[in-house]
C-alpha cells in the first residue's frame, strides 16, 4: 500500500462525508461518520485494492472496483447463506476477506 492510495481513499472518504453531511443534516455527526465509514469499507475500498494491478487509472479503479466489490460481496453473502452461515457474520467477514485478498494481490 502506497501513500498515494491512502491519499486517494482519504479524499474520497472526505468527499463522501461532505455529501453525507448535506444529505443527513438532521443526524448526529458521529453516526453519519460511522455510516460513511461502513459504506467505504463495504463498497469502494476492497475493490480499489482488488483492481490495483489491473487498472492504472485511479478514477476507473474506484468506479469498477466499487462494482466488483459490491458484486463479490453480494454473491458471496448469497452463497454463504445457502451454506448456512448467517447474514450477520457474512456482513463482517466478506468485506474483510475481499479487502485482505485485494491487499495481498496488490503487493
mmCIF file of N, CA and C in Angstrom:
data_model
loop_
_atom_site.group_PDB
_atom_site.id
_atom_site.type_symbol
_atom_site.label_atom_id
_atom_site.label_comp_id
_atom_site.label_asym_id
_atom_site.label_seq_id
_atom_site.Cartn_x
_atom_site.Cartn_y
_atom_site.Cartn_z
ATOM 1 N N UNK A 1 0.843 -1.157 0.000
ATOM 2 C CA UNK A 1 0.000 0.000 0.000
ATOM 3 C C UNK A 1 0.898 1.233 0.000
ATOM 4 N N UNK A 2 0.600 2.146 -0.883
ATOM 5 C CA UNK A 2 1.410 3.345 -1.021
ATOM 6 C C UNK A 2 0.694 4.535 -0.391
ATOM 7 N N UNK A 3 1.439 5.607 -0.218
ATOM 8 C CA UNK A 3 0.867 6.821 0.345
ATOM 9 C C UNK A 3 -0.173 7.415 -0.591
ATOM 10 N N UNK A 4 0.052 7.288 -1.898
ATOM 11 C CA UNK A 4 -0.905 7.821 -2.872
ATOM 12 C C UNK A 4 -2.259 7.122 -2.739
ATOM 13 N N UNK A 5 -2.249 5.822 -2.491
ATOM 14 C CA UNK A 5 -3.507 5.093 -2.307
ATOM 15 C C UNK A 5 -4.275 5.630 -1.102
ATOM 16 N N UNK A 6 -3.567 5.865 -0.015
ATOM 17 C CA UNK A 6 -4.220 6.393 1.183
ATOM 18 C C UNK A 6 -4.756 7.800 0.957
ATOM 19 N N UNK A 7 -4.029 8.613 0.180
ATOM 20 C CA UNK A 7 -4.500 9.958 -0.122
ATOM 21 C C UNK A 7 -5.764 9.923 -0.971
ATOM 22 N N UNK A 8 -5.786 9.043 -1.962
ATOM 23 C CA UNK A 8 -6.960 8.934 -2.831
ATOM 24 C C UNK A 8 -8.163 8.453 -2.035
ATOM 25 N N UNK A 9 -7.981 7.382 -1.266
ATOM 26 C CA UNK A 9 -9.097 6.849 -0.486
ATOM 27 C C UNK A 9 -9.543 7.828 0.599
ATOM 28 N N UNK A 10 -8.609 8.542 1.188
ATOM 29 C CA UNK A 10 -8.971 9.565 2.172
ATOM 30 C C UNK A 10 -9.747 10.709 1.549
ATOM 31 N N UNK A 11 -9.346 11.123 0.350
ATOM 32 C CA UNK A 11 -10.080 12.174 -0.354
ATOM 33 C C UNK A 11 -11.486 11.753 -0.723
ATOM 34 N N UNK A 12 -11.628 10.513 -1.164
ATOM 35 C CA UNK A 12 -12.963 10.003 -1.489
ATOM 36 C C UNK A 12 -13.812 9.912 -0.226
ATOM 37 N N UNK A 13 -13.205 9.502 0.876
ATOM 38 C CA UNK A 13 -13.949 9.427 2.141
ATOM 39 C C UNK A 13 -14.389 10.816 2.594
ATOM 40 N N UNK A 14 -13.511 11.798 2.493
ATOM 41 C CA UNK A 14 -13.873 13.161 2.891
ATOM 42 C C UNK A 14 -14.997 13.689 2.001
ATOM 43 N N UNK A 15 -14.922 13.411 0.694
ATOM 44 C CA UNK A 15 -15.995 13.838 -0.206
ATOM 45 C C UNK A 15 -17.313 13.157 0.145
ATOM 46 N N UNK A 16 -17.253 11.878 0.495
ATOM 47 C CA UNK A 16 -18.491 11.186 0.879
ATOM 48 C C UNK A 16 -19.029 11.705 2.206
ATOM 49 N N UNK A 17 -18.150 12.119 3.109
ATOM 50 C CA UNK A 17 -18.599 12.703 4.380
ATOM 51 C C UNK A 17 -19.285 14.044 4.129
ATOM 52 N N UNK A 18 -18.750 14.833 3.212
ATOM 53 C CA UNK A 18 -19.376 16.120 2.892
ATOM 54 C C UNK A 18 -20.759 15.903 2.286
ATOM 55 N N UNK A 19 -20.855 14.965 1.344
ATOM 56 C CA UNK A 19 -22.161 14.655 0.748
ATOM 57 C C UNK A 19 -23.104 14.090 1.809
ATOM 58 N N UNK A 20 -22.597 13.234 2.667
ATOM 59 C CA UNK A 20 -23.416 12.680 3.743
ATOM 60 C C UNK A 20 -23.879 13.742 4.724
ATOM 61 N N UNK A 21 -23.043 14.742 4.992
ATOM 62 C CA UNK A 21 -23.437 15.819 5.896
ATOM 63 C C UNK A 21 -24.563 16.652 5.298
ATOM 64 N N UNK A 22 -24.548 16.810 3.974
ATOM 65 C CA UNK A 22 -25.621 17.554 3.319
ATOM 66 C C UNK A 22 -26.910 16.734 3.308
ATOM 67 N N UNK A 23 -26.789 15.450 2.982
ATOM 68 C CA UNK A 23 -27.980 14.604 2.869
ATOM 69 C C UNK A 23 -28.585 14.311 4.239
ATOM 70 N N UNK A 24 -27.751 13.986 5.210
ATOM 71 C CA UNK A 24 -28.229 13.628 6.548
ATOM 72 C C UNK A 24 -27.988 14.782 7.521
ATOM 73 N N UNK A 25 -28.500 15.950 7.219
ATOM 74 C CA UNK A 25 -28.213 17.127 8.032
ATOM 75 C C UNK A 25 -28.865 17.074 9.415
ATOM 76 N N UNK A 26 -29.913 16.277 9.599
ATOM 77 C CA UNK A 26 -30.555 16.176 10.916
ATOM 78 C C UNK A 26 -29.917 15.128 11.817
ATOM 79 N N UNK A 27 -29.056 14.302 11.280
ATOM 80 C CA UNK A 27 -28.441 13.219 12.050
ATOM 81 C C UNK A 27 -27.224 13.726 12.824
ATOM 82 N N UNK A 28 -26.881 13.068 13.930
ATOM 83 C CA UNK A 28 -25.645 13.429 14.644
ATOM 84 C C UNK A 28 -24.408 13.160 13.779
ATOM 85 N N UNK A 29 -23.384 13.936 14.015
ATOM 86 C CA UNK A 29 -22.184 13.864 13.179
ATOM 87 C C UNK A 29 -21.507 12.503 13.304
ATOM 88 N N UNK A 30 -21.423 11.966 14.498
ATOM 89 C CA UNK A 30 -20.732 10.694 14.700
ATOM 90 C C UNK A 30 -21.434 9.548 13.982
ATOM 91 N N UNK A 31 -22.744 9.516 14.036
ATOM 92 C CA UNK A 31 -23.454 8.435 13.342
ATOM 93 C C UNK A 31 -23.298 8.559 11.833
ATOM 94 N N UNK A 32 -23.249 9.789 11.315
ATOM 95 C CA UNK A 32 -23.035 9.990 9.886
ATOM 96 C C UNK A 32 -21.618 9.582 9.482
ATOM 97 N N UNK A 33 -20.621 9.879 10.315
ATOM 98 C CA UNK A 33 -19.247 9.465 10.028
ATOM 99 C C UNK A 33 -19.117 7.947 10.022
ATOM 100 N N UNK A 34 -19.775 7.280 10.968
ATOM 101 C CA UNK A 34 -19.741 5.818 11.009
ATOM 102 C C UNK A 34 -20.456 5.207 9.813
ATOM 103 N N UNK A 35 -21.548 5.811 9.391
ATOM 104 C CA UNK A 35 -22.264 5.324 8.216
ATOM 105 C C UNK A 35 -21.397 5.435 6.971
ATOM 106 N N UNK A 36 -20.728 6.562 6.797
ATOM 107 C CA UNK A 36 -19.866 6.734 5.624
ATOM 108 C C UNK A 36 -18.657 5.799 5.680
ATOM 109 N N UNK A 37 -18.132 5.545 6.877
ATOM 110 C CA UNK A 37 -17.013 4.608 7.006
ATOM 111 C C UNK A 37 -17.450 3.191 6.672
ATOM 112 N N UNK A 38 -18.640 2.813 7.111
ATOM 113 C CA UNK A 38 -19.112 1.460 6.792
ATOM 114 C C UNK A 38 -19.395 1.311 5.308
ATOM 115 N N UNK A 39 -19.922 2.342 4.673
ATOM 116 C CA UNK A 39 -20.124 2.281 3.222
ATOM 117 C C UNK A 39 -18.790 2.202 2.483
ATOM 118 N N UNK A 40 -17.786 2.896 2.993
ATOM 119 C CA UNK A 40 -16.470 2.842 2.356
ATOM 120 C C UNK A 40 -15.854 1.457 2.479
ATOM 121 N N UNK A 41 -15.969 0.853 3.653
ATOM 122 C CA UNK A 41 -15.368 -0.464 3.869
ATOM 123 C C UNK A 41 -16.066 -1.530 3.048
ATOM 124 N N UNK A 42 -17.360 -1.383 2.850
ATOM 125 C CA UNK A 42 -18.102 -2.384 2.088
ATOM 126 C C UNK A 42 -17.986 -2.145 0.591
ATOM 127 N N UNK A 43 -17.976 -0.899 0.146
ATOM 128 C CA UNK A 43 -18.112 -0.666 -1.285
ATOM 129 C C UNK A 43 -16.793 -0.425 -2.004
ATOM 130 N N UNK A 44 -16.138 0.687 -1.794
ATOM 131 C CA UNK A 44 -15.048 1.017 -2.708
ATOM 132 C C UNK A 44 -13.648 0.657 -2.234
ATOM 133 N N UNK A 45 -13.403 0.480 -0.969
ATOM 134 C CA UNK A 45 -12.043 0.163 -0.510
ATOM 135 C C UNK A 45 -11.587 -1.236 -0.941
ATOM 136 N N UNK A 46 -12.384 -2.305 -0.756
ATOM 137 C CA UNK A 46 -11.913 -3.623 -1.207
ATOM 138 C C UNK A 46 -11.704 -3.701 -2.718
ATOM 139 N N UNK A 47 -12.623 -3.134 -3.480
ATOM 140 C CA UNK A 47 -12.494 -3.174 -4.936
ATOM 141 C C UNK A 47 -11.327 -2.352 -5.449
ATOM 142 N N UNK A 48 -11.008 -1.276 -4.749
ATOM 143 C CA UNK A 48 -9.867 -0.454 -5.139
ATOM 144 C C UNK A 48 -8.582 -1.271 -5.103
ATOM 145 N N UNK A 49 -8.410 -2.051 -4.059
ATOM 146 C CA UNK A 49 -7.197 -2.853 -3.944
ATOM 147 C C UNK A 49 -7.255 -4.122 -4.781
ATOM 148 N N UNK A 50 -8.461 -4.636 -5.043
ATOM 149 C CA UNK A 50 -8.569 -5.805 -5.919
ATOM 150 C C UNK A 50 -8.113 -5.488 -7.340
ATOM 151 N N UNK A 51 -8.416 -4.297 -7.817
ATOM 152 C CA UNK A 51 -8.099 -3.925 -9.195
ATOM 153 C C UNK A 51 -6.835 -3.081 -9.311
ATOM 154 N N UNK A 52 -6.015 -3.067 -8.288
ATOM 155 C CA UNK A 52 -4.824 -2.218 -8.317
ATOM 156 C C UNK A 52 -3.840 -2.623 -9.413
ATOM 157 N N UNK A 53 -3.637 -3.917 -9.611
ATOM 158 C CA UNK A 53 -2.702 -4.383 -10.639
ATOM 159 C C UNK A 53 -3.319 -4.366 -12.030
ATOM 160 N N UNK A 54 -4.639 -4.355 -12.119
ATOM 161 C CA UNK A 54 -5.317 -4.483 -13.406
ATOM 162 C C UNK A 54 -5.557 -3.124 -14.052
ATOM 163 N N UNK A 55 -6.058 -2.157 -13.285
ATOM 164 C CA UNK A 55 -6.452 -0.854 -13.816
ATOM 165 C C UNK A 55 -5.491 0.200 -13.274
ATOM 166 N N UNK A 56 -4.907 0.988 -14.181
ATOM 167 C CA UNK A 56 -3.940 2.003 -13.772
ATOM 168 C C UNK A 56 -4.597 3.325 -13.378
ATOM 169 N N UNK A 57 -5.663 3.710 -14.080
ATOM 170 C CA UNK A 57 -6.316 4.985 -13.809
ATOM 171 C C UNK A 57 -7.074 4.910 -12.482
ATOM 172 N N UNK A 58 -6.878 5.909 -11.635
ATOM 173 C CA UNK A 58 -7.451 5.887 -10.292
ATOM 174 C C UNK A 58 -8.971 6.005 -10.337
ATOM 175 N N UNK A 59 -9.496 6.876 -11.194
ATOM 176 C CA UNK A 59 -10.951 7.044 -11.272
ATOM 177 C C UNK A 59 -11.624 5.770 -11.771
ATOM 178 N N UNK A 60 -11.025 5.133 -12.770
ATOM 179 C CA UNK A 60 -11.579 3.875 -13.271
ATOM 180 C C UNK A 60 -11.481 2.782 -12.212
ATOM 181 N N UNK A 61 -10.379 2.770 -11.478
ATOM 182 C CA UNK A 61 -10.209 1.762 -10.430
ATOM 183 C C UNK A 61 -11.260 1.930 -9.332
ATOM 184 N N UNK A 62 -11.570 3.174 -8.965
ATOM 185 C CA UNK A 62 -12.614 3.404 -7.961
ATOM 186 C C UNK A 62 -13.986 3.001 -8.480
ATOM 187 N N UNK A 63 -14.291 3.353 -9.725
ATOM 188 C CA UNK A 63 -15.605 3.054 -10.288
ATOM 189 C C UNK A 63 -15.802 1.559 -10.476
ATOM 190 N N UNK A 64 -14.889 0.923 -11.191
ATOM 191 C CA UNK A 64 -15.024 -0.509 -11.449
ATOM 192 C C UNK A 64 -14.791 -1.330 -10.180
ATOM 193 N N UNK A 65 -13.902 -0.860 -9.326
ATOM 194 C CA UNK A 65 -13.649 -1.563 -8.076
ATOM 195 C C UNK A 65 -14.861 -1.581 -7.164
ATOM 196 N N UNK A 66 -15.611 -0.484 -7.155
ATOM 197 C CA UNK A 66 -16.842 -0.461 -6.359
ATOM 198 C C UNK A 66 -17.836 -1.486 -6.865
ATOM 199 N N UNK A 67 -17.994 -1.550 -8.188
ATOM 200 C CA UNK A 67 -18.937 -2.514 -8.762
ATOM 201 C C UNK A 67 -18.486 -3.948 -8.493
ATOM 202 N N UNK A 68 -17.198 -4.211 -8.661
ATOM 203 C CA UNK A 68 -16.677 -5.563 -8.432
ATOM 204 C C UNK A 68 -16.815 -5.950 -6.964
ATOM 205 N N UNK A 69 -16.499 -5.035 -6.077
ATOM 206 C CA UNK A 69 -16.570 -5.327 -4.648
ATOM 207 C C UNK A 69 -18.002 -5.606 -4.202
ATOM 208 N N UNK A 70 -18.934 -4.778 -4.631
ATOM 209 C CA UNK A 70 -20.331 -4.986 -4.245
ATOM 210 C C UNK A 70 -20.854 -6.291 -4.832
ATOM 211 N N UNK A 71 -20.447 -6.609 -6.071
ATOM 212 C CA UNK A 71 -20.892 -7.862 -6.692
ATOM 213 C C UNK A 71 -20.328 -9.076 -5.960
ATOM 214 N N UNK A 72 -19.041 -9.052 -5.639
ATOM 215 C CA UNK A 72 -18.423 -10.188 -4.948
ATOM 216 C C UNK A 72 -19.036 -10.374 -3.560
ATOM 217 N N UNK A 73 -19.232 -9.277 -2.854
ATOM 218 C CA UNK A 73 -19.797 -9.374 -1.508
ATOM 219 C C UNK A 73 -21.250 -9.834 -1.564
ATOM 220 N N UNK A 74 -22.014 -9.347 -2.522
ATOM 221 C CA UNK A 74 -23.407 -9.765 -2.646
ATOM 222 C C UNK A 74 -23.559 -11.227 -3.001
ATOM 223 N N UNK A 75 -22.814 -11.674 -4.003
ATOM 224 C CA UNK A 75 -22.883 -13.084 -4.405
ATOM 225 C C UNK A 75 -22.310 -13.979 -3.314
ATOM 226 N N UNK A 76 -21.231 -13.535 -2.694
ATOM 227 C CA UNK A 76 -20.646 -14.320 -1.607
ATOM 228 C C UNK A 76 -21.587 -14.460 -0.424
ATOM 229 N N UNK A 77 -22.298 -13.384 -0.080
ATOM 230 C CA UNK A 77 -23.259 -13.459 1.025
ATOM 231 C C UNK A 77 -24.412 -14.395 0.681
ATOM 232 N N UNK A 78 -24.825 -14.391 -0.578
ATOM 233 C CA UNK A 78 -25.897 -15.294 -1.000
ATOM 234 C C UNK A 78 -25.469 -16.754 -0.840
ATOM 235 N N UNK A 79 -24.280 -17.075 -1.339
ATOM 236 C CA UNK A 79 -23.828 -18.462 -1.252
ATOM 237 C C UNK A 79 -23.488 -18.881 0.172
ATOM 238 N N UNK A 80 -22.967 -17.978 0.961
ATOM 239 C CA UNK A 80 -22.734 -18.313 2.368
ATOM 240 C C UNK A 80 -24.053 -18.538 3.102
ATOM 241 N N UNK A 81 -25.086 -17.807 2.716
ATOM 242 C CA UNK A 81 -26.408 -18.052 3.283
ATOM 243 C C UNK A 81 -26.953 -19.406 2.886
ATOM 244 N N UNK A 82 -26.675 -19.825 1.647
ATOM 245 C CA UNK A 82 -27.097 -21.159 1.221
ATOM 246 C C UNK A 82 -26.366 -22.248 2.000
ATOM 247 N N UNK A 83 -25.121 -21.983 2.362
ATOM 248 C CA UNK A 83 -24.350 -22.959 3.130
ATOM 249 C C UNK A 83 -24.670 -22.927 4.619
ATOM 250 N N UNK A 84 -25.493 -21.979 5.052
ATOM 251 C CA UNK A 84 -25.934 -21.953 6.439
ATOM 252 C C UNK A 84 -25.285 -20.894 7.306
ATOM 253 N N UNK A 85 -24.365 -20.094 6.769
ATOM 254 C CA UNK A 85 -23.754 -19.028 7.561
ATOM 255 C C UNK A 85 -24.714 -17.848 7.611
ATOM 256 N N UNK A 86 -24.963 -17.337 8.791
ATOM 257 C CA UNK A 86 -25.935 -16.266 8.944
ATOM 258 C C UNK A 86 -25.428 -14.974 8.320
ATOM 259 N N UNK A 87 -26.366 -14.132 7.929
ATOM 260 C CA UNK A 87 -26.034 -12.874 7.285
ATOM 261 C C UNK A 87 -25.269 -11.942 8.217
ATOM 262 N N UNK A 88 -25.509 -12.038 9.506
ATOM 263 C CA UNK A 88 -24.816 -11.157 10.442
ATOM 264 C C UNK A 88 -23.311 -11.416 10.445
ATOM 265 N N UNK A 89 -22.899 -12.668 10.253
ATOM 266 C CA UNK A 89 -21.473 -12.972 10.187
ATOM 267 C C UNK A 89 -20.878 -12.579 8.842
ATOM 268 N N UNK A 90 -21.614 -12.822 7.772
ATOM 269 C CA UNK A 90 -21.064 -12.555 6.445
ATOM 270 C C UNK A 90 -20.943 -11.065 6.165
ATOM 271 N N UNK A 91 -21.722 -10.232 6.844
ATOM 272 C CA UNK A 91 -21.596 -8.791 6.627
ATOM 273 C C UNK A 91 -20.284 -8.253 7.188
ATOM 274 N N UNK A 92 -19.699 -8.946 8.153
ATOM 275 C CA UNK A 92 -18.383 -8.566 8.665
ATOM 276 C C UNK A 92 -17.270 -9.336 7.969
ATOM 277 N N UNK A 93 -17.523 -10.575 7.678
ATOM 278 C CA UNK A 93 -16.498 -11.471 7.163
ATOM 279 C C UNK A 93 -16.141 -11.181 5.711
ATOM 280 N N UNK A 94 -17.138 -11.002 4.867
ATOM 281 C CA UNK A 94 -16.878 -10.855 3.438
ATOM 282 C C UNK A 94 -16.117 -9.582 3.068
ATOM 283 N N UNK A 95 -16.498 -8.391 3.546
ATOM 284 C CA UNK A 95 -15.698 -7.217 3.183
ATOM 285 C C UNK A 95 -14.249 -7.314 3.650
ATOM 286 N N UNK A 96 -14.036 -7.867 4.842
ATOM 287 C CA UNK A 96 -12.661 -8.025 5.320
ATOM 288 C C UNK A 96 -11.895 -9.050 4.500
ATOM 289 N N UNK A 97 -12.567 -10.117 4.075
ATOM 290 C CA UNK A 97 -11.909 -11.124 3.244
ATOM 291 C C UNK A 97 -11.557 -10.553 1.875
ATOM 292 N N UNK A 98 -12.470 -9.805 1.274
ATOM 293 C CA UNK A 98 -12.194 -9.202 -0.034
ATOM 294 C C UNK A 98 -11.089 -8.164 0.092
ATOM 295 N N UNK A 99 -11.100 -7.381 1.157
ATOM 296 C CA UNK A 99 -10.037 -6.402 1.388
ATOM 297 C C UNK A 99 -8.699 -7.094 1.598
ATOM 298 N N UNK A 100 -8.681 -8.173 2.355
ATOM 299 C CA UNK A 100 -7.442 -8.920 2.572
ATOM 300 C C UNK A 100 -6.887 -9.509 1.292
ATOM 301 N N UNK A 101 -7.756 -10.068 0.465
ATOM 302 C CA UNK A 101 -7.305 -10.609 -0.825
ATOM 303 C C UNK A 101 -6.792 -9.488 -1.718
ATOM 304 N N UNK A 102 -7.466 -8.356 -1.703
ATOM 305 C CA UNK A 102 -7.012 -7.227 -2.506
ATOM 306 C C UNK A 102 -5.663 -6.697 -2.061
ATOM 307 N N UNK A 103 -5.461 -6.587 -0.759
ATOM 308 C CA UNK A 103 -4.160 -6.136 -0.251
ATOM 309 C C UNK A 103 -3.067 -7.155 -0.548
ATOM 310 N N UNK A 104 -3.402 -8.434 -0.432
ATOM 311 C CA UNK A 104 -2.416 -9.473 -0.729
ATOM 312 C C UNK A 104 -2.059 -9.472 -2.216
ATOM 313 N N UNK A 105 -3.038 -9.293 -3.074
ATOM 314 C CA UNK A 105 -2.785 -9.324 -4.515
ATOM 315 C C UNK A 105 -2.085 -8.064 -5.006
ATOM 316 N N UNK A 106 -2.216 -6.955 -4.295
ATOM 317 C CA UNK A 106 -1.629 -5.705 -4.775
ATOM 318 C C UNK A 106 -0.198 -5.487 -4.313
ATOM 319 N N UNK A 107 0.361 -6.413 -3.560
ATOM 320 C CA UNK A 107 1.733 -6.205 -3.076
ATOM 321 C C UNK A 107 2.752 -6.511 -4.121
#
